[in-house]
Short mmCIF file of N, CA and C in Angstrom, two decimals:
data_model
loop_
_atom_site.label_atom_id
_atom_site.label_comp_id
_atom_site.label_asym_id
_atom_site.label_seq_id
_atom_site.Cartn_x
_atom_site.Cartn_y
_atom_site.Cartn_z
N MET A 1 -0.83 18.33 8.25
CA MET A 1 -0.93 16.98 7.72
C MET A 1 0.45 16.55 7.23
N LYS A 2 0.78 15.29 7.51
CA LYS A 2 2.05 14.71 7.05
C LYS A 2 1.76 13.82 5.85
N ILE A 3 2.48 14.08 4.77
CA ILE A 3 2.32 13.31 3.54
C ILE A 3 3.54 12.41 3.38
N PHE A 4 3.32 11.12 3.32
CA PHE A 4 4.41 10.18 3.08
C PHE A 4 4.52 9.98 1.57
N PHE A 5 5.71 10.32 1.05
CA PHE A 5 5.92 10.32 -0.39
C PHE A 5 7.40 10.13 -0.70
N SER A 6 7.66 9.36 -1.73
CA SER A 6 9.02 9.22 -2.24
C SER A 6 8.99 9.40 -3.75
N GLU A 7 9.92 10.19 -4.25
CA GLU A 7 10.01 10.37 -5.70
C GLU A 7 10.36 9.07 -6.41
N LYS A 8 10.81 8.08 -5.65
CA LYS A 8 11.11 6.77 -6.24
C LYS A 8 9.87 6.16 -6.89
N CYS A 9 8.68 6.51 -6.37
CA CYS A 9 7.47 5.92 -6.94
C CYS A 9 7.16 6.48 -8.33
N LEU A 10 7.91 7.48 -8.75
CA LEU A 10 7.73 8.05 -10.09
C LEU A 10 8.70 7.45 -11.10
N GLU A 11 9.58 6.57 -10.65
CA GLU A 11 10.67 6.07 -11.49
C GLU A 11 10.28 4.96 -12.45
N TYR A 12 9.15 4.32 -12.24
CA TYR A 12 8.80 3.21 -13.12
C TYR A 12 7.52 3.54 -13.90
N SER A 13 7.44 2.98 -15.08
CA SER A 13 6.22 3.13 -15.89
C SER A 13 6.28 2.17 -17.07
N GLN A 14 5.14 2.03 -17.69
CA GLN A 14 5.04 1.25 -18.92
C GLN A 14 4.26 2.11 -19.90
N PRO A 15 4.81 2.36 -21.08
CA PRO A 15 4.13 3.24 -22.04
C PRO A 15 2.67 2.83 -22.29
N GLY A 16 1.77 3.80 -22.21
CA GLY A 16 0.36 3.56 -22.46
C GLY A 16 -0.42 2.96 -21.31
N HIS A 17 0.24 2.65 -20.20
CA HIS A 17 -0.44 2.04 -19.07
C HIS A 17 -1.11 3.12 -18.23
N PRO A 18 -2.38 2.91 -17.83
CA PRO A 18 -3.09 3.95 -17.07
C PRO A 18 -2.52 4.22 -15.68
N GLU A 19 -1.86 3.26 -15.06
CA GLU A 19 -1.26 3.48 -13.74
C GLU A 19 0.14 4.03 -14.00
N SER A 20 0.23 5.35 -14.08
CA SER A 20 1.46 6.01 -14.50
C SER A 20 1.92 7.02 -13.45
N PRO A 21 3.17 7.47 -13.54
CA PRO A 21 3.66 8.48 -12.60
C PRO A 21 2.82 9.75 -12.57
N ALA A 22 2.21 10.11 -13.68
CA ALA A 22 1.39 11.33 -13.74
C ALA A 22 0.25 11.30 -12.74
N ARG A 23 -0.24 10.11 -12.44
CA ARG A 23 -1.34 9.96 -11.49
C ARG A 23 -0.97 10.49 -10.10
N VAL A 24 0.28 10.37 -9.73
CA VAL A 24 0.74 10.81 -8.42
C VAL A 24 1.47 12.15 -8.49
N SER A 25 2.21 12.39 -9.55
CA SER A 25 3.02 13.61 -9.60
C SER A 25 2.18 14.88 -9.60
N SER A 26 1.03 14.87 -10.22
CA SER A 26 0.18 16.07 -10.21
C SER A 26 -0.35 16.34 -8.80
N THR A 27 -0.70 15.30 -8.08
CA THR A 27 -1.16 15.47 -6.69
C THR A 27 -0.01 15.96 -5.82
N TYR A 28 1.18 15.41 -6.03
CA TYR A 28 2.36 15.85 -5.30
C TYR A 28 2.59 17.35 -5.48
N ARG A 29 2.58 17.81 -6.72
CA ARG A 29 2.81 19.24 -7.00
C ARG A 29 1.75 20.11 -6.32
N PHE A 30 0.50 19.68 -6.38
CA PHE A 30 -0.59 20.44 -5.76
C PHE A 30 -0.39 20.56 -4.25
N LEU A 31 -0.09 19.43 -3.60
CA LEU A 31 0.09 19.43 -2.14
C LEU A 31 1.36 20.18 -1.73
N LYS A 32 2.39 20.09 -2.54
CA LYS A 32 3.65 20.81 -2.26
C LYS A 32 3.40 22.31 -2.28
N GLU A 33 2.61 22.78 -3.23
CA GLU A 33 2.27 24.21 -3.31
C GLU A 33 1.50 24.68 -2.09
N LYS A 34 0.79 23.77 -1.43
CA LYS A 34 0.02 24.11 -0.24
C LYS A 34 0.89 24.15 1.01
N GLY A 35 2.16 23.78 0.87
CA GLY A 35 3.09 23.86 2.00
C GLY A 35 2.98 22.73 3.00
N LEU A 36 2.43 21.60 2.60
CA LEU A 36 2.31 20.47 3.52
C LEU A 36 3.67 19.81 3.75
N GLU A 37 3.76 19.11 4.87
CA GLU A 37 5.01 18.43 5.24
C GLU A 37 5.11 17.09 4.52
N PHE A 38 6.22 16.85 3.87
CA PHE A 38 6.46 15.59 3.17
C PHE A 38 7.54 14.81 3.91
N ILE A 39 7.30 13.50 4.05
CA ILE A 39 8.22 12.62 4.75
C ILE A 39 8.56 11.45 3.84
N GLU A 40 9.85 11.13 3.75
CA GLU A 40 10.31 9.99 2.96
C GLU A 40 9.98 8.71 3.73
N PRO A 41 9.21 7.79 3.14
CA PRO A 41 8.87 6.55 3.84
C PRO A 41 10.00 5.53 3.80
N ALA A 42 9.89 4.54 4.66
CA ALA A 42 10.83 3.42 4.67
C ALA A 42 10.13 2.21 4.04
N PRO A 43 10.86 1.39 3.30
CA PRO A 43 10.23 0.19 2.74
C PRO A 43 9.88 -0.80 3.85
N CYS A 44 8.86 -1.60 3.62
CA CYS A 44 8.52 -2.63 4.60
C CYS A 44 9.39 -3.85 4.34
N GLY A 45 9.38 -4.77 5.28
CA GLY A 45 10.13 -6.01 5.14
C GLY A 45 9.25 -7.15 4.64
N ASP A 46 9.88 -8.24 4.27
CA ASP A 46 9.14 -9.41 3.82
C ASP A 46 8.15 -9.88 4.87
N GLU A 47 8.56 -9.81 6.14
CA GLU A 47 7.68 -10.28 7.22
C GLU A 47 6.41 -9.44 7.30
N ASP A 48 6.49 -8.17 6.93
CA ASP A 48 5.30 -7.32 6.91
C ASP A 48 4.36 -7.75 5.78
N ILE A 49 4.91 -8.00 4.62
CA ILE A 49 4.11 -8.43 3.47
C ILE A 49 3.40 -9.74 3.79
N LEU A 50 4.09 -10.63 4.50
CA LEU A 50 3.52 -11.93 4.84
C LEU A 50 2.37 -11.85 5.85
N LEU A 51 2.16 -10.70 6.46
CA LEU A 51 1.00 -10.53 7.33
C LEU A 51 -0.30 -10.59 6.53
N ALA A 52 -0.24 -10.19 5.26
CA ALA A 52 -1.45 -10.14 4.43
C ALA A 52 -1.39 -11.05 3.20
N HIS A 53 -0.20 -11.54 2.86
CA HIS A 53 -0.05 -12.27 1.60
C HIS A 53 0.68 -13.59 1.79
N THR A 54 0.47 -14.48 0.84
CA THR A 54 1.11 -15.79 0.88
C THR A 54 2.59 -15.67 0.49
N PRO A 55 3.40 -16.62 0.95
CA PRO A 55 4.81 -16.64 0.52
C PRO A 55 4.93 -16.76 -1.01
N GLU A 56 4.00 -17.46 -1.63
CA GLU A 56 4.04 -17.63 -3.08
C GLU A 56 3.90 -16.28 -3.80
N LEU A 57 2.97 -15.44 -3.33
CA LEU A 57 2.81 -14.13 -3.96
C LEU A 57 4.04 -13.26 -3.70
N LEU A 58 4.52 -13.27 -2.47
CA LEU A 58 5.74 -12.51 -2.15
C LEU A 58 6.88 -12.90 -3.08
N ASN A 59 7.11 -14.19 -3.24
CA ASN A 59 8.22 -14.67 -4.06
C ASN A 59 8.01 -14.40 -5.55
N ALA A 60 6.77 -14.44 -6.00
CA ALA A 60 6.48 -14.14 -7.41
C ALA A 60 6.80 -12.69 -7.73
N VAL A 61 6.38 -11.77 -6.84
CA VAL A 61 6.66 -10.35 -7.07
C VAL A 61 8.15 -10.09 -6.91
N LYS A 62 8.75 -10.68 -5.90
CA LYS A 62 10.19 -10.48 -5.67
C LYS A 62 11.00 -10.97 -6.87
N GLY A 63 10.62 -12.10 -7.44
CA GLY A 63 11.35 -12.67 -8.57
C GLY A 63 10.87 -12.19 -9.92
N GLU A 64 9.87 -11.29 -9.92
CA GLU A 64 9.28 -10.80 -11.17
C GLU A 64 8.89 -11.96 -12.08
N SER A 65 8.36 -13.03 -11.44
CA SER A 65 8.01 -14.25 -12.17
C SER A 65 6.50 -14.44 -12.23
N PHE A 66 5.82 -13.50 -12.85
CA PHE A 66 4.37 -13.57 -12.99
C PHE A 66 3.98 -12.87 -14.28
N PHE A 67 2.77 -13.14 -14.73
CA PHE A 67 2.26 -12.48 -15.92
C PHE A 67 0.86 -11.98 -15.64
N ASP A 68 0.66 -10.68 -15.79
CA ASP A 68 -0.66 -10.07 -15.64
C ASP A 68 -0.63 -8.80 -16.49
N MET A 69 -1.55 -8.68 -17.42
CA MET A 69 -1.56 -7.53 -18.34
C MET A 69 -1.73 -6.21 -17.61
N ASP A 70 -2.58 -6.18 -16.58
CA ASP A 70 -2.81 -4.95 -15.83
C ASP A 70 -1.71 -4.64 -14.83
N THR A 71 -1.03 -5.68 -14.39
CA THR A 71 -0.05 -5.55 -13.30
C THR A 71 1.26 -6.17 -13.79
N PRO A 72 1.98 -5.45 -14.62
CA PRO A 72 3.15 -6.04 -15.28
C PRO A 72 4.35 -6.26 -14.35
N ALA A 73 5.15 -7.25 -14.72
CA ALA A 73 6.37 -7.58 -13.98
C ALA A 73 7.49 -6.65 -14.45
N LEU A 74 7.40 -5.41 -14.03
CA LEU A 74 8.40 -4.41 -14.41
C LEU A 74 9.69 -4.60 -13.62
N PRO A 75 10.83 -4.29 -14.20
CA PRO A 75 12.09 -4.40 -13.47
C PRO A 75 12.06 -3.56 -12.19
N GLY A 76 12.42 -4.17 -11.07
CA GLY A 76 12.47 -3.46 -9.80
C GLY A 76 11.13 -3.22 -9.14
N ILE A 77 10.06 -3.83 -9.65
CA ILE A 77 8.73 -3.54 -9.10
C ILE A 77 8.60 -3.98 -7.64
N PHE A 78 9.31 -5.02 -7.24
CA PHE A 78 9.24 -5.45 -5.85
C PHE A 78 9.67 -4.34 -4.91
N GLU A 79 10.75 -3.65 -5.23
CA GLU A 79 11.23 -2.56 -4.37
C GLU A 79 10.22 -1.42 -4.32
N HIS A 80 9.59 -1.12 -5.44
CA HIS A 80 8.57 -0.07 -5.46
C HIS A 80 7.35 -0.49 -4.63
N ALA A 81 6.94 -1.74 -4.77
CA ALA A 81 5.77 -2.23 -4.04
C ALA A 81 6.02 -2.26 -2.53
N ARG A 82 7.21 -2.66 -2.12
CA ARG A 82 7.46 -2.69 -0.67
C ARG A 82 7.66 -1.29 -0.11
N LEU A 83 8.09 -0.34 -0.93
CA LEU A 83 8.16 1.05 -0.48
C LEU A 83 6.76 1.63 -0.30
N ALA A 84 5.84 1.31 -1.21
CA ALA A 84 4.45 1.78 -1.08
C ALA A 84 3.80 1.19 0.17
N ALA A 85 4.03 -0.10 0.43
CA ALA A 85 3.47 -0.72 1.63
C ALA A 85 4.11 -0.14 2.89
N GLY A 86 5.41 0.10 2.85
CA GLY A 86 6.09 0.73 3.99
C GLY A 86 5.57 2.12 4.26
N SER A 87 5.24 2.85 3.21
CA SER A 87 4.67 4.18 3.37
C SER A 87 3.33 4.12 4.09
N ALA A 88 2.52 3.13 3.75
CA ALA A 88 1.23 2.95 4.43
C ALA A 88 1.44 2.64 5.91
N ILE A 89 2.43 1.82 6.22
CA ILE A 89 2.74 1.52 7.63
C ILE A 89 3.19 2.78 8.36
N ASP A 90 4.10 3.53 7.75
CA ASP A 90 4.58 4.77 8.38
C ASP A 90 3.44 5.74 8.63
N ALA A 91 2.56 5.90 7.65
CA ALA A 91 1.42 6.82 7.81
C ALA A 91 0.49 6.34 8.92
N ALA A 92 0.25 5.04 9.00
CA ALA A 92 -0.63 4.50 10.05
C ALA A 92 -0.02 4.71 11.43
N ARG A 93 1.29 4.52 11.55
CA ARG A 93 1.95 4.74 12.85
C ARG A 93 1.79 6.19 13.31
N GLN A 94 1.99 7.13 12.41
CA GLN A 94 1.84 8.54 12.77
C GLN A 94 0.39 8.88 13.08
N CYS A 95 -0.52 8.26 12.38
CA CYS A 95 -1.95 8.47 12.62
C CYS A 95 -2.31 8.05 14.05
N LEU A 96 -1.74 6.94 14.50
CA LEU A 96 -2.00 6.48 15.87
C LEU A 96 -1.47 7.45 16.91
N LYS A 97 -0.53 8.29 16.53
CA LYS A 97 0.00 9.31 17.44
C LYS A 97 -0.81 10.59 17.38
N GLY A 98 -1.92 10.56 16.64
CA GLY A 98 -2.79 11.72 16.56
C GLY A 98 -2.52 12.64 15.39
N GLU A 99 -1.63 12.26 14.50
CA GLU A 99 -1.30 13.08 13.33
C GLU A 99 -2.26 12.76 12.18
N MET A 100 -2.60 13.77 11.41
CA MET A 100 -3.30 13.53 10.15
C MET A 100 -2.25 13.15 9.13
N THR A 101 -2.47 12.03 8.42
CA THR A 101 -1.47 11.54 7.48
C THR A 101 -2.11 11.10 6.18
N PHE A 102 -1.26 10.99 5.17
CA PHE A 102 -1.68 10.49 3.87
C PHE A 102 -0.46 9.87 3.20
N SER A 103 -0.64 8.69 2.64
CA SER A 103 0.43 8.04 1.88
C SER A 103 0.16 8.26 0.40
N LEU A 104 0.99 9.05 -0.23
CA LEU A 104 0.87 9.38 -1.65
C LEU A 104 1.91 8.58 -2.41
N MET A 105 1.58 7.33 -2.65
CA MET A 105 2.55 6.42 -3.27
C MET A 105 1.88 5.58 -4.35
N ARG A 106 2.70 4.97 -5.13
CA ARG A 106 2.29 3.96 -6.07
C ARG A 106 3.36 2.88 -6.08
N PRO A 107 3.02 1.65 -6.38
CA PRO A 107 1.74 1.18 -6.88
C PRO A 107 0.66 1.14 -5.81
N PRO A 108 -0.60 1.19 -6.26
CA PRO A 108 -1.71 1.08 -5.32
C PRO A 108 -1.83 -0.35 -4.80
N GLY A 109 -2.85 -0.63 -3.98
CA GLY A 109 -2.90 -1.95 -3.37
C GLY A 109 -4.23 -2.65 -3.23
N HIS A 110 -5.35 -1.96 -3.36
CA HIS A 110 -6.61 -2.55 -2.91
C HIS A 110 -7.15 -3.70 -3.76
N HIS A 111 -6.55 -4.00 -4.89
CA HIS A 111 -6.98 -5.15 -5.69
C HIS A 111 -6.13 -6.40 -5.41
N ALA A 112 -5.04 -6.27 -4.68
CA ALA A 112 -4.21 -7.44 -4.36
C ALA A 112 -4.88 -8.24 -3.26
N THR A 113 -5.18 -9.50 -3.55
CA THR A 113 -5.79 -10.39 -2.55
C THR A 113 -4.67 -11.04 -1.74
N GLY A 114 -5.03 -11.94 -0.87
CA GLY A 114 -4.02 -12.61 -0.07
C GLY A 114 -3.03 -13.41 -0.91
N ASN A 115 -3.51 -13.93 -2.04
CA ASN A 115 -2.64 -14.80 -2.85
C ASN A 115 -2.53 -14.40 -4.32
N ARG A 116 -3.04 -13.20 -4.66
CA ARG A 116 -3.05 -12.84 -6.08
C ARG A 116 -2.88 -11.33 -6.26
N LEU A 117 -2.04 -10.96 -7.21
CA LEU A 117 -1.93 -9.55 -7.58
C LEU A 117 -2.95 -9.26 -8.68
N GLY A 118 -3.15 -7.99 -8.99
CA GLY A 118 -4.07 -7.65 -10.07
C GLY A 118 -4.51 -6.20 -9.98
N GLY A 119 -5.06 -5.71 -11.07
CA GLY A 119 -5.60 -4.35 -11.08
C GLY A 119 -4.58 -3.29 -10.71
N PHE A 120 -3.37 -3.42 -11.19
CA PHE A 120 -2.24 -2.51 -10.93
C PHE A 120 -1.65 -2.68 -9.53
N CYS A 121 -2.13 -3.65 -8.75
CA CYS A 121 -1.75 -3.79 -7.34
C CYS A 121 -0.93 -5.06 -7.12
N TYR A 122 0.24 -4.91 -6.51
CA TYR A 122 1.13 -6.03 -6.25
C TYR A 122 0.92 -6.56 -4.83
N PHE A 123 0.90 -5.66 -3.85
CA PHE A 123 0.62 -5.99 -2.46
C PHE A 123 -0.46 -5.04 -1.96
N ASN A 124 -1.23 -5.49 -1.00
CA ASN A 124 -2.32 -4.67 -0.47
C ASN A 124 -1.77 -3.79 0.65
N ASN A 125 -1.43 -2.57 0.30
CA ASN A 125 -0.75 -1.65 1.22
C ASN A 125 -1.54 -1.40 2.50
N ILE A 126 -2.83 -1.13 2.39
CA ILE A 126 -3.63 -0.83 3.58
C ILE A 126 -3.77 -2.07 4.47
N ALA A 127 -3.94 -3.23 3.86
CA ALA A 127 -4.05 -4.46 4.66
C ALA A 127 -2.75 -4.72 5.42
N ILE A 128 -1.63 -4.57 4.75
CA ILE A 128 -0.33 -4.76 5.42
C ILE A 128 -0.19 -3.77 6.56
N ALA A 129 -0.55 -2.51 6.32
CA ALA A 129 -0.39 -1.48 7.35
C ALA A 129 -1.25 -1.75 8.58
N VAL A 130 -2.52 -2.04 8.39
CA VAL A 130 -3.37 -2.23 9.57
C VAL A 130 -3.03 -3.52 10.31
N LEU A 131 -2.62 -4.55 9.58
CA LEU A 131 -2.21 -5.78 10.26
C LEU A 131 -0.91 -5.58 11.03
N LYS A 132 0.01 -4.80 10.49
CA LYS A 132 1.26 -4.50 11.19
C LYS A 132 1.00 -3.69 12.45
N ILE A 133 0.18 -2.67 12.32
CA ILE A 133 -0.14 -1.82 13.47
C ILE A 133 -0.87 -2.62 14.54
N LYS A 134 -1.82 -3.44 14.11
CA LYS A 134 -2.57 -4.26 15.07
C LYS A 134 -1.63 -5.21 15.81
N GLU A 135 -0.64 -5.74 15.11
CA GLU A 135 0.35 -6.64 15.70
C GLU A 135 1.19 -5.91 16.76
N GLN A 136 1.49 -4.65 16.52
CA GLN A 136 2.38 -3.89 17.40
C GLN A 136 1.68 -3.25 18.58
N ILE A 137 0.38 -3.06 18.49
CA ILE A 137 -0.35 -2.41 19.58
C ILE A 137 -0.58 -3.42 20.69
N GLY A 138 -0.39 -2.99 21.91
CA GLY A 138 -0.67 -3.86 23.05
C GLY A 138 -2.14 -4.23 23.11
N GLU A 139 -2.44 -5.37 23.66
CA GLU A 139 -3.82 -5.88 23.73
C GLU A 139 -4.77 -4.86 24.35
N SER A 140 -4.35 -4.19 25.41
CA SER A 140 -5.23 -3.24 26.09
C SER A 140 -5.46 -1.97 25.28
N ASP A 141 -4.57 -1.66 24.34
CA ASP A 141 -4.71 -0.45 23.53
C ASP A 141 -5.38 -0.69 22.19
N ARG A 142 -5.69 -1.93 21.87
CA ARG A 142 -6.28 -2.25 20.57
C ARG A 142 -7.73 -1.80 20.50
N PRO A 143 -8.11 -1.27 19.36
CA PRO A 143 -9.53 -0.95 19.17
C PRO A 143 -10.33 -2.25 19.03
N GLY A 144 -11.62 -2.20 19.32
CA GLY A 144 -12.45 -3.39 19.20
C GLY A 144 -12.49 -3.92 17.78
N LYS A 145 -12.81 -3.05 16.85
CA LYS A 145 -12.83 -3.41 15.44
C LYS A 145 -12.21 -2.27 14.64
N ILE A 146 -11.65 -2.61 13.51
CA ILE A 146 -11.04 -1.61 12.64
C ILE A 146 -11.85 -1.53 11.36
N ALA A 147 -12.17 -0.31 10.95
CA ALA A 147 -12.88 -0.10 9.69
C ALA A 147 -11.89 0.43 8.65
N ILE A 148 -11.95 -0.15 7.48
CA ILE A 148 -11.16 0.33 6.35
C ILE A 148 -12.15 0.91 5.35
N ILE A 149 -12.03 2.20 5.10
CA ILE A 149 -12.94 2.87 4.17
C ILE A 149 -12.18 3.14 2.88
N ASP A 150 -12.60 2.49 1.83
CA ASP A 150 -11.96 2.61 0.52
C ASP A 150 -12.85 3.50 -0.34
N PHE A 151 -12.37 4.69 -0.66
CA PHE A 151 -13.20 5.62 -1.42
C PHE A 151 -12.83 5.68 -2.90
N ASP A 152 -12.26 4.61 -3.40
CA ASP A 152 -11.99 4.51 -4.83
C ASP A 152 -13.32 4.37 -5.57
N CYS A 153 -13.30 4.59 -6.87
CA CYS A 153 -14.55 4.56 -7.63
C CYS A 153 -15.05 3.14 -7.92
N HIS A 154 -14.30 2.12 -7.52
CA HIS A 154 -14.78 0.76 -7.69
C HIS A 154 -14.28 -0.12 -6.54
N HIS A 155 -14.80 -1.31 -6.50
CA HIS A 155 -14.63 -2.24 -5.39
C HIS A 155 -13.17 -2.61 -5.12
N GLY A 156 -12.77 -2.53 -3.85
CA GLY A 156 -11.45 -2.97 -3.41
C GLY A 156 -11.50 -4.45 -3.08
N ASN A 157 -11.60 -5.28 -4.11
CA ASN A 157 -11.79 -6.71 -3.93
C ASN A 157 -10.67 -7.37 -3.14
N GLY A 158 -9.45 -6.88 -3.26
CA GLY A 158 -8.34 -7.49 -2.53
C GLY A 158 -8.46 -7.27 -1.04
N THR A 159 -8.82 -6.06 -0.65
CA THR A 159 -8.99 -5.76 0.78
C THR A 159 -10.14 -6.59 1.34
N GLU A 160 -11.23 -6.69 0.59
CA GLU A 160 -12.34 -7.53 1.04
C GLU A 160 -11.90 -8.97 1.22
N ASP A 161 -11.16 -9.50 0.26
CA ASP A 161 -10.70 -10.88 0.32
C ASP A 161 -9.86 -11.14 1.57
N ILE A 162 -8.98 -10.22 1.89
CA ILE A 162 -8.08 -10.41 3.03
C ILE A 162 -8.83 -10.37 4.36
N PHE A 163 -9.86 -9.53 4.47
CA PHE A 163 -10.53 -9.33 5.76
C PHE A 163 -11.93 -9.95 5.84
N LEU A 164 -12.42 -10.57 4.80
CA LEU A 164 -13.79 -11.05 4.74
C LEU A 164 -14.19 -11.96 5.90
N ASN A 165 -13.36 -12.88 6.27
CA ASN A 165 -13.73 -13.85 7.31
C ASN A 165 -13.14 -13.53 8.68
N ARG A 166 -12.76 -12.29 8.88
CA ARG A 166 -12.21 -11.87 10.18
C ARG A 166 -13.28 -11.10 10.93
N ASN A 167 -13.39 -11.33 12.22
CA ASN A 167 -14.40 -10.61 13.00
C ASN A 167 -13.84 -9.38 13.70
N ASP A 168 -12.57 -9.08 13.50
CA ASP A 168 -11.96 -7.91 14.13
C ASP A 168 -11.86 -6.72 13.18
N PHE A 169 -12.43 -6.87 11.99
CA PHE A 169 -12.47 -5.78 11.01
C PHE A 169 -13.89 -5.64 10.50
N LEU A 170 -14.28 -4.38 10.24
CA LEU A 170 -15.62 -4.14 9.69
C LEU A 170 -15.60 -4.26 8.18
#
């Protein structure tokens, strides 16, 4: 299994906030002890983010010009968020080549809707990844429908919002 991970995702935090580096670092240590392969991801570009999000959301996160108690405008958060989304794209690309992959990054993404951040999520990493991959796959190689299975303990409202009215996703 290939694990996409960057120690850069451990560089930011807010005291007392539940979405903290510890959430990922303990998993990293566990998987590292198992001898799994770790790959440094590449950040995604603005054009990738715009596959799932509005220009207004992109610019708000880029300019750190928003207010949300759960999803704070931390210095440099745009770079961290685009690295997490890029990691999801990299993992999806390798998965299409038959590799088992996992993106172990933060910030998470499933609460970010097309036009709104929230719930610790700035951009919807999985939505960006599957839309990017779908864009790059030739028409004859595309699957009929794509299923996104979110096994978090609560609803991924952002992912639902982005794909709700599309007939090419389950």
